[in-house]
Coordinates of C-alpha atoms in Angstrom, one line a residue:
X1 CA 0.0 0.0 0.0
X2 CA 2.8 2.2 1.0
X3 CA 4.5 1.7 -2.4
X4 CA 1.4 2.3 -4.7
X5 CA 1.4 5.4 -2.6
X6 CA 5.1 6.6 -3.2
X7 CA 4.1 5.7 -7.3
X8 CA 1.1 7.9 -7.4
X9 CA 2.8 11.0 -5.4
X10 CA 5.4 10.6 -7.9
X11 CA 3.1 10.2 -11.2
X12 CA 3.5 13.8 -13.4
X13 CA 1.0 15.6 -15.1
X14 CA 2.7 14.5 -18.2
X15 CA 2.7 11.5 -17.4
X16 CA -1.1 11.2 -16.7
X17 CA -1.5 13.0 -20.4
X18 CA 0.2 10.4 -22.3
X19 CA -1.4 7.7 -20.5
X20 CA -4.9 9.7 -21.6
X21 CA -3.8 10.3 -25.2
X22 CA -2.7 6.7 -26.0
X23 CA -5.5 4.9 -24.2
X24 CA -7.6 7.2 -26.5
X25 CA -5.1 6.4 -29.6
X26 CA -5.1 2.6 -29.0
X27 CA -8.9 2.3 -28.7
X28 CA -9.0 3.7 -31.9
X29 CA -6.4 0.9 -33.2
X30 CA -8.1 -1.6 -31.6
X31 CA -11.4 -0.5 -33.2
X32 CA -9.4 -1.2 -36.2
X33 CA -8.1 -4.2 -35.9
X34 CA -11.4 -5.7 -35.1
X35 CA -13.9 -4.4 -37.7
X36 CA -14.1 -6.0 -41.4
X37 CA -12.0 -5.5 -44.2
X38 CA -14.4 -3.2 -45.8
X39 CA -15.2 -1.6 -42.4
X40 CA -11.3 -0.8 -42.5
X41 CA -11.0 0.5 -45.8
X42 CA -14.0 2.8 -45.0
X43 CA -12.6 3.7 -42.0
X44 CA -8.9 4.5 -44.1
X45 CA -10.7 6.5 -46.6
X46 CA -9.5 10.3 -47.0
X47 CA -13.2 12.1 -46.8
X48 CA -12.3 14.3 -49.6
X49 CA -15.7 16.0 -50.1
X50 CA -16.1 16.8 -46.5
X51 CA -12.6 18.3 -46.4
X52 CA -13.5 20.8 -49.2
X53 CA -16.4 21.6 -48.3
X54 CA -14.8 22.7 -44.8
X55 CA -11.8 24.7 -46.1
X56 CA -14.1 26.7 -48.9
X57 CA -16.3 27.5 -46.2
X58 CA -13.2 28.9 -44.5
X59 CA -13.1 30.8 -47.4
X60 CA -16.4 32.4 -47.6
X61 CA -16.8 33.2 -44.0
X62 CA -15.6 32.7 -40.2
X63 CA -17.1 32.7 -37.0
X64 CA -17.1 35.1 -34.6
X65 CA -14.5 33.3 -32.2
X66 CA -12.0 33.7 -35.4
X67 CA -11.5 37.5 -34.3
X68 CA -8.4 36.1 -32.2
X69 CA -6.7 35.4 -35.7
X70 CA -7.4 39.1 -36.6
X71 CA -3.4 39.3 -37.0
X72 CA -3.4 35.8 -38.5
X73 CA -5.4 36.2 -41.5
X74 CA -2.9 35.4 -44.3
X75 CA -2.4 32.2 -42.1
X76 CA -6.2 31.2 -42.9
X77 CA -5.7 32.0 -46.4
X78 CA -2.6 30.1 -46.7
X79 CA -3.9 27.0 -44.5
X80 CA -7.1 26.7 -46.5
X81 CA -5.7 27.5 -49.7
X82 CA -2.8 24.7 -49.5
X83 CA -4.8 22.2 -48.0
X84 CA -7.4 22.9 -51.3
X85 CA -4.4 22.4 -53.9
X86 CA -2.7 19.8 -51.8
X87 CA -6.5 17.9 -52.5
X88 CA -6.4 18.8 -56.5
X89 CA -9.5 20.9 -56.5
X90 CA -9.5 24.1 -58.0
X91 CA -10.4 27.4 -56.1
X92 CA -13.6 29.5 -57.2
X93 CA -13.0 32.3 -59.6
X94 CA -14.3 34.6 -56.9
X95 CA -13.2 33.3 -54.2
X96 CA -9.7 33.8 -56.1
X97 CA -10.1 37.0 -56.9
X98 CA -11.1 38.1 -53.2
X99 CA -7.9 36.4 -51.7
X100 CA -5.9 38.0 -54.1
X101 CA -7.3 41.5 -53.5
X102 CA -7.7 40.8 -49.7
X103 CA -3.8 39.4 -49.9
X104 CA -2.8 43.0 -51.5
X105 CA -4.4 45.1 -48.7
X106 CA -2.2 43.2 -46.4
X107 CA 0.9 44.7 -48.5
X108 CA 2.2 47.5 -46.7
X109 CA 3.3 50.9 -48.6
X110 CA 7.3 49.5 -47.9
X111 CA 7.1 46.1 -48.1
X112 CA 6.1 42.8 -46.3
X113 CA 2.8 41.9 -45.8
X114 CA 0.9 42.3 -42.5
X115 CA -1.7 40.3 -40.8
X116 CA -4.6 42.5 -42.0
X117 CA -5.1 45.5 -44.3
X118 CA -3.3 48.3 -41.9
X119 CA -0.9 46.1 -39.8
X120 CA 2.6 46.0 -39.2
X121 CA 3.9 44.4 -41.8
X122 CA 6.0 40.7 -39.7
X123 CA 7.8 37.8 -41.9
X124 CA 5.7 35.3 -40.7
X125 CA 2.7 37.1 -43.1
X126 CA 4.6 37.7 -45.5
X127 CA 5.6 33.9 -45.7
X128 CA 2.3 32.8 -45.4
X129 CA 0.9 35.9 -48.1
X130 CA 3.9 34.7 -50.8
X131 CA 2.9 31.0 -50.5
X132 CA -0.9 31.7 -50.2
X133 CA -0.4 33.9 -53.8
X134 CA 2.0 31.1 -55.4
X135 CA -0.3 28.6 -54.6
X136 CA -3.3 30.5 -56.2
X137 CA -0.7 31.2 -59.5
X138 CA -1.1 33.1 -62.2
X139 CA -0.5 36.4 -63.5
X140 CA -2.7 38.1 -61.3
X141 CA -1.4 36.8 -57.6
X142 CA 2.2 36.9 -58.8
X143 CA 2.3 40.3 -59.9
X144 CA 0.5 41.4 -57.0
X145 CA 3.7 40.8 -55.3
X146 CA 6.4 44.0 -54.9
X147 CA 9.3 42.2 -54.7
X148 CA 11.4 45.2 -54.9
X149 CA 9.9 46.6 -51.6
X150 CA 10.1 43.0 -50.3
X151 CA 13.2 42.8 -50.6
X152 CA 14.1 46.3 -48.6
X153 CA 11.3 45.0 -45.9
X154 CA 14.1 42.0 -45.4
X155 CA 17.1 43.5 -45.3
X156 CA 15.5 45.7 -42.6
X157 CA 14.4 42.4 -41.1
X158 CA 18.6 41.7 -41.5
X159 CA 20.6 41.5 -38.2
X160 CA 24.3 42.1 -37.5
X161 CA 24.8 38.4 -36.0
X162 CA 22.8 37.0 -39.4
X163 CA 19.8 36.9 -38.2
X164 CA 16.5 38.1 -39.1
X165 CA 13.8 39.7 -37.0
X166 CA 9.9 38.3 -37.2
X167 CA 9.0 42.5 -37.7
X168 CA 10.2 45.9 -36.7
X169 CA 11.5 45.8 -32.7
X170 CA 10.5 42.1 -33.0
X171 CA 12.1 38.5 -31.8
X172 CA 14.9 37.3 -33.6
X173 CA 14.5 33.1 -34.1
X174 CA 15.2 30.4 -36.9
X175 CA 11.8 31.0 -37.6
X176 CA 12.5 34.2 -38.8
X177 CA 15.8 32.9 -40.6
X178 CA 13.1 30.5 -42.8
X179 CA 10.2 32.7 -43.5
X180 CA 12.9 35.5 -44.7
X181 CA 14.9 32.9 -47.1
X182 CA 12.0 31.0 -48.1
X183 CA 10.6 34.2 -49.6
X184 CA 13.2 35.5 -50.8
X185 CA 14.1 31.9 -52.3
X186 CA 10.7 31.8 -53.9
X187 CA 10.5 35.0 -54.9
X188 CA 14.2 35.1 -57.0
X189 CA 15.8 37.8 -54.3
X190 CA 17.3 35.7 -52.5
X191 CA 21.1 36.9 -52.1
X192 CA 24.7 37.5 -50.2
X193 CA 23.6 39.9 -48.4
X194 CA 20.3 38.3 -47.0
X195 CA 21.9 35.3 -47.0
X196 CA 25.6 36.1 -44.8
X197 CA 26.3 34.2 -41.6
X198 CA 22.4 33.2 -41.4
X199 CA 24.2 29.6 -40.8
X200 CA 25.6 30.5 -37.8
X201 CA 23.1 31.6 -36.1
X202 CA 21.4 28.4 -37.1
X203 CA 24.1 26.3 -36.3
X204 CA 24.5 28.1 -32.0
X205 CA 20.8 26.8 -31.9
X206 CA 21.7 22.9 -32.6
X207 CA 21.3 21.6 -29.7
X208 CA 23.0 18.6 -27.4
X209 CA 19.9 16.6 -28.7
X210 CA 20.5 16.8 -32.5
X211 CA 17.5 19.0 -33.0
X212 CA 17.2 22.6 -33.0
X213 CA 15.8 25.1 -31.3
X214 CA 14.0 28.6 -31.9
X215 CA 17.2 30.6 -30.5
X216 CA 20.7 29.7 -28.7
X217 CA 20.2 28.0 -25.7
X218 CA 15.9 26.7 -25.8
X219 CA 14.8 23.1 -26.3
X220 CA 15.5 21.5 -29.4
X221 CA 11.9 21.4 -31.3
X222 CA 10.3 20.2 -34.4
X223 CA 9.1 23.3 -35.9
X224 CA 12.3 25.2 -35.6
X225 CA 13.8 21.8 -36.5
X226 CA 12.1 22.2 -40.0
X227 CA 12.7 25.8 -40.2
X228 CA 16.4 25.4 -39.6
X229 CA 17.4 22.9 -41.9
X230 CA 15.3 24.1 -44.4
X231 CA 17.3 27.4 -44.3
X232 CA 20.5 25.4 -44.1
X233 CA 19.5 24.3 -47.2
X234 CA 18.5 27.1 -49.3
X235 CA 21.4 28.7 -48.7
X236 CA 23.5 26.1 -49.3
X237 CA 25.0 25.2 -45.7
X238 CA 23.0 22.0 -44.8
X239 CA 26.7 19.9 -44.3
X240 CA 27.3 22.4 -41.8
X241 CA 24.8 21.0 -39.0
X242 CA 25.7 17.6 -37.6
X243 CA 23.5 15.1 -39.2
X244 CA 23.6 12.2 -37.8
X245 CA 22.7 14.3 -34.4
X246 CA 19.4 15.3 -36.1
X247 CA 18.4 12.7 -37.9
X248 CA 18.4 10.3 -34.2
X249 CA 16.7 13.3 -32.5
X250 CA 14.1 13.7 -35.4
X251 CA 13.6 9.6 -35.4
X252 CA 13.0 9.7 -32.0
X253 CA 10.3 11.4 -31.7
X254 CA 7.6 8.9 -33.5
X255 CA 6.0 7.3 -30.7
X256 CA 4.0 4.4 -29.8
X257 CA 0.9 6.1 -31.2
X258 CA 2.8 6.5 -34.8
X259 CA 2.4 10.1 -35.5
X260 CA 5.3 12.6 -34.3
X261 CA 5.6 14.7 -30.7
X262 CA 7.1 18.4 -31.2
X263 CA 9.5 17.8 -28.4
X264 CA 11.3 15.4 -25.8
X265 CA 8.7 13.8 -23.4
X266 CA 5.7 16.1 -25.4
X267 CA 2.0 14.5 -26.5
X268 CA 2.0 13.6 -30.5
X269 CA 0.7 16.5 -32.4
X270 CA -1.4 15.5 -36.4
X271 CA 0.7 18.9 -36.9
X272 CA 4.2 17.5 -36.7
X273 CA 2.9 15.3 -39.2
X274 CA 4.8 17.7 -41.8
X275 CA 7.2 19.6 -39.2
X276 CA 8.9 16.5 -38.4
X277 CA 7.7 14.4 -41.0
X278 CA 8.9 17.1 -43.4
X279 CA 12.6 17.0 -41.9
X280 CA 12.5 13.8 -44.0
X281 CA 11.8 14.9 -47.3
X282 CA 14.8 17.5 -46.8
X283 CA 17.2 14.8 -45.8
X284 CA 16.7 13.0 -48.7
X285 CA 17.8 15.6 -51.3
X286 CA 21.1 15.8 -49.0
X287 CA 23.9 14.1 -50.4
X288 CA 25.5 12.5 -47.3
X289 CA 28.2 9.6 -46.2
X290 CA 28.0 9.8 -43.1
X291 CA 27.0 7.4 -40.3
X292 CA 23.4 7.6 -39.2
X293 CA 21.8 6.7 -36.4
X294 CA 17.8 6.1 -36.8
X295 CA 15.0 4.1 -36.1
X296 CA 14.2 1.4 -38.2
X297 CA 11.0 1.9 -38.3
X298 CA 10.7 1.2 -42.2
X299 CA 10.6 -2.5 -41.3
X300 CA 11.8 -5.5 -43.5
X301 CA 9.3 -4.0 -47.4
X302 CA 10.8 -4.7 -50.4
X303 CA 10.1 -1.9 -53.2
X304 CA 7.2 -4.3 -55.2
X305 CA 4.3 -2.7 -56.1
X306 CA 2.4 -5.9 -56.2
X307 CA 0.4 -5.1 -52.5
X308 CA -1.4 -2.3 -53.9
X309 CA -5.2 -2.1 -51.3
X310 CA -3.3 -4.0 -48.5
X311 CA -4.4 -1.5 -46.0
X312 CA -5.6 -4.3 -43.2
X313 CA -4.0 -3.8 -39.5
X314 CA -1.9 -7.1 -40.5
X315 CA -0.2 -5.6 -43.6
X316 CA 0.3 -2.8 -42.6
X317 CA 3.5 -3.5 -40.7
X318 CA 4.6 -6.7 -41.1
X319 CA 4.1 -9.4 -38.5
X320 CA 6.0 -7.3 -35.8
X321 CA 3.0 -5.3 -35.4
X322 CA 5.4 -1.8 -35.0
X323 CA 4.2 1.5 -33.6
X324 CA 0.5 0.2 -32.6
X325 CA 0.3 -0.3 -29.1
X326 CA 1.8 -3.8 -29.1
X327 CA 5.1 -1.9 -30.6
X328 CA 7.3 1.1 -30.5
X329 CA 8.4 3.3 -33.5
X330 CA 11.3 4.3 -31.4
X331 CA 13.4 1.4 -31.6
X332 CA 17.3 2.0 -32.3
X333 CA 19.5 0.5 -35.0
X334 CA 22.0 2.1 -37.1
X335 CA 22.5 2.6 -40.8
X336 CA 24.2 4.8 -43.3
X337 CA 23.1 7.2 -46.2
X338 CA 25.0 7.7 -48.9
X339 CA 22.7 10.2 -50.9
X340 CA 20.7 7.5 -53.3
X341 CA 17.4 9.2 -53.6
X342 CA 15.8 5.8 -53.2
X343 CA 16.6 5.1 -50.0
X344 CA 13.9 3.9 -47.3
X345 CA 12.1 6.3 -45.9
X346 CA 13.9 7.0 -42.2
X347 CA 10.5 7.1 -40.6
X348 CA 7.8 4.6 -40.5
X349 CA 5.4 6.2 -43.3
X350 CA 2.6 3.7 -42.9
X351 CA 2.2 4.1 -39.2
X352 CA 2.0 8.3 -39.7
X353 CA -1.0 8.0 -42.7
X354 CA -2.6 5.6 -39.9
X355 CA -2.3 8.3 -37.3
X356 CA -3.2 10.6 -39.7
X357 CA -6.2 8.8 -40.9
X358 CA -7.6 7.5 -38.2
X359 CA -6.9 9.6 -35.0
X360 CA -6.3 13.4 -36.9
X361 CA -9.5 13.1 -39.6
X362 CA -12.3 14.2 -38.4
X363 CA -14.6 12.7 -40.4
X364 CA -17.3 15.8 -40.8
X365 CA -14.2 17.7 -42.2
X366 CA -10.8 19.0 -41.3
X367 CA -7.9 17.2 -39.4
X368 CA -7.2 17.7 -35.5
X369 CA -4.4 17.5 -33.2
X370 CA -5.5 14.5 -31.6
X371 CA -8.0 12.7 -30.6
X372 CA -10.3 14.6 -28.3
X373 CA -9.2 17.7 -30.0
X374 CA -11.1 20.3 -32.4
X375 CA -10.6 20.5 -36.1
X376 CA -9.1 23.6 -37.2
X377 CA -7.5 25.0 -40.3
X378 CA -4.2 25.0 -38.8
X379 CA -3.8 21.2 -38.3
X380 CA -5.9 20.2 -41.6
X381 CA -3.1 21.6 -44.0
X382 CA 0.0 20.2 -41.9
X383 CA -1.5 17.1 -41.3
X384 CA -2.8 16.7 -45.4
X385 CA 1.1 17.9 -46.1
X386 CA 2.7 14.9 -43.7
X387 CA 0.1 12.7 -45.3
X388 CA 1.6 13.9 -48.6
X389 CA 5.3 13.8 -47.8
X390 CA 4.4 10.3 -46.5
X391 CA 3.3 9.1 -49.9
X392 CA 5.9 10.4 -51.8
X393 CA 8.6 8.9 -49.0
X394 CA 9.4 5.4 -51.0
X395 CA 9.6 7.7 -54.9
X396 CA 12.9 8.6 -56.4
X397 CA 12.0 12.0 -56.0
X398 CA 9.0 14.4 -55.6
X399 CA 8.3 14.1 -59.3
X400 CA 8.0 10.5 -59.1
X401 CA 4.5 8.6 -58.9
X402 CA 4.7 7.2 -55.2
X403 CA 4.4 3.5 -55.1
X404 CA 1.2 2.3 -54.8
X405 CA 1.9 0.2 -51.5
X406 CA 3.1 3.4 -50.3
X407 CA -0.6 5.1 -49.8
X408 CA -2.5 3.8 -46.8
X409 CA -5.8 3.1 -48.0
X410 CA -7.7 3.5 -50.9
X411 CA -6.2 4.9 -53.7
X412 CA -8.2 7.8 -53.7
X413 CA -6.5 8.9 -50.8
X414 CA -3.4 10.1 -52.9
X415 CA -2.5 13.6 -52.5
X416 CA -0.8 16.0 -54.9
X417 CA 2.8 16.1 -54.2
X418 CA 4.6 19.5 -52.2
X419 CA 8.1 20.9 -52.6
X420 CA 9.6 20.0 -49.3
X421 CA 11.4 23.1 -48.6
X422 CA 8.3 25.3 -49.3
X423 CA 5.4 23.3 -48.6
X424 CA 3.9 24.4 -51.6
X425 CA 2.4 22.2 -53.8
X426 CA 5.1 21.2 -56.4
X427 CA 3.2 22.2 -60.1
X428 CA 3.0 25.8 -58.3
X429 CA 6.4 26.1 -57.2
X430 CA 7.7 25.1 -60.7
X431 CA 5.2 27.9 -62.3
X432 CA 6.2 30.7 -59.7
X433 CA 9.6 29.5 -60.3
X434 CA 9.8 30.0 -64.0
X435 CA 8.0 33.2 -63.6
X436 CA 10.1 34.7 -61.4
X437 CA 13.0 33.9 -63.3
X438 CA 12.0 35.3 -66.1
X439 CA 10.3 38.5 -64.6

């Protein structure tokens, strides 16, 4: 008695939370596992129809209890409008027209975009503005853009130790480093000057764990993670960070319920989906020789294409049943990449587009966190972007059609595949890309 005592008094809040979240996770799973094959597929199905209908209503008009996003509106745009392309549908002529117009009022007199008509222009808008407008295409949304202002809006954003700051007097963090690059990448501005000793500052916020964090000194975690290495890479300095460091810190943090936690000892988050699944994707365009320690999570698949609809609980993994509750995705082995873009993935893909599908859809419309959680804008396009990056994980490269064994479910479920860096759907990256080279 005195001992079950001592264990509860020492039992954490955090502790109790993940014991909440996977019994709620694994009755899910077990649901699974124990309906019919047809209930299974059903239950596997991407409810495309629903989603749309969801994001264009996002579109059209929000709720009252969206005035706390009154800064974040080129968020919403950007979130609805990505998770729209990254489904295939097209966008309503007027409903194009009104982002783009809406988009422009944002645009402030000297560059940068704010998070309303009026507001103070921060690089966090303007990253979400620039991707919401290349993901709508077109002459019209990329002309709307000044580049030449938004390029004196990020130098000003420039900081002597190669930083950037997210607006005028505000923080300086990797997450500024990205959104500043990113657009200026996009955009065809990208250059020395924006570009000098923004790898240091990256590097001083790798931490001890491999991952990296939002400024020297915090806990390593998965958005900054993204953000980070993402910059190392658009500007060339990827070889820089220590690798092998990242890669085990990034592996480690797919859990027993098989989608991704944010940070050490955090609950799994649909939204980490891409911010961790996406540190993935970026890996594999490095060309590396180093040793790497990861999870093996990919289990024992061969590359044939000849188990296309196997999407019951027993084929999905194997016969070591990995990352349901009967497994662990976190299990330690060590390998090497060598830079062959048709690698294994270095995550288990399957188990994310279950966790994905099954505990993140809400099958009215929209994606949550977990389950338990509300839909929201927010986690619909990152977890419809991990979902993506999860299909295209076993292709040569983003161009490639993904493998059919590689999409959980019906074949419907296949998404259109993003540029990694961006997370912009790839067809619009190529067209902004050719447009701004030429313009």
């Amino acid at each position: 008695m005195a001992d079950t005592a001592v264990a509860q008094r020492r039992t954490t809040v955090s502790q109790l939370d993940q014991w909440m979240v996977q019994d709620q996770v694994f009755r899910i799973y077990d649901l699974f596992a124990n309906v019919p094959r047809a209930a299974q597929t059903l239950m596997l199905e991407l409810q495309r129809d629903n989603h749309l209908e969801y994001l264009t209503q996002g579109l059209k008009q929000l709720g009252p209890s969206f005035v706390v996003l009154d800064a974040n509106r080129p968020w919403l745009c950007y979130w609805i409008l990505h998770s729209i392309a990254l489904l295939g549908e097209p966008i309503d002529y007027e409903l194009e027209n009104n982002a783009i117009d809406f988009l422009n009022r944002c645009q402030d007199p000297n560059g940068g975009y704010g998070g309303g008509p009026g507001q103070l222009p921060h690089l966090a808008t303007t990253y979400a503005a620039v991707n919401s407008l290349v993901t709508l295409g077109g002459e019209e949304a990329l002309l709307s853009i000044n580049r030449t202002k938004l390029h004196t809006f990020l130098k000003r954003m420039k900081q002597p130790n190669g930083a950037f700051r997210m607006h005028d007097a505000g923080e300086i963090d990797v997450r500024a480093c990205y959104t500043a690059i990113s657009v200026a990448s996009i955009l065809n501005i990208l250059d020395d000057e924006l570009a000098k000793d923004v790898g240091n500052y990256i590097l001083s916020c790798q931490t001890y764990e491999g991952g990296i964090a939002g400024e020297p000194g915090s806990e390593a975690h998965g958005g900054y993670t993204f953000c980070g290495v993402a910059t190392m890479m658009l500007i060339n300095e990827a070889n820089r960070m220590d690798l092998a460091g990242l890669i085990n810190w990034v592996v480690s943090r797919q859990g027993v319920e098989c989608g991704f936690q944010g940070r050490t000892n955090k609950l799994v988050d649909g939204c980490y989906s891409f911010w961790q699944g996406g540190v993935f994707a970026l890996i594999k365009r490095l060309h590396v020789g180093v040793p790497l320690t990861f999870s093996d999570v990919a289990g024992d698949h061969d590359t044939d294409s000849s188990s296309e609809g196997e999407d019951t609980a027993e084929n999905l993994y194997g016969d070591d049943d990995t990352c349901g509750h009967g497994g662990d995705c976190s299990s330690s082995s060590h390998t090497k990449i060598v830079g062959h873009p048709e690698i294994e993935p270095l995550f288990h893909s399957m188990a994310l587009q279950q966790y994905i599908l099954l505990c993140s859809q809400v099958q009215g419309g929209g994606f949550r966190d977990k389950p338990g959680k509300a839909r929201d804008y927010y986690h619909t396009c990152y977890c419809l972007s991990g979902l993506s990056i999860c299909q295209y994980s076993w292709s040569r490269d983003e161009t490639s059609a993904p493998l059919p064994r590689a999409v959980l479910g019906p074949h419907s479920n296949l998404l259109e595949p993003v540029h990694p860096i961006y997370n912009v759907v790839l067809k619009q990256y190529h067209q902004a890309h050719e447009f701004f080279s030429t313009s």
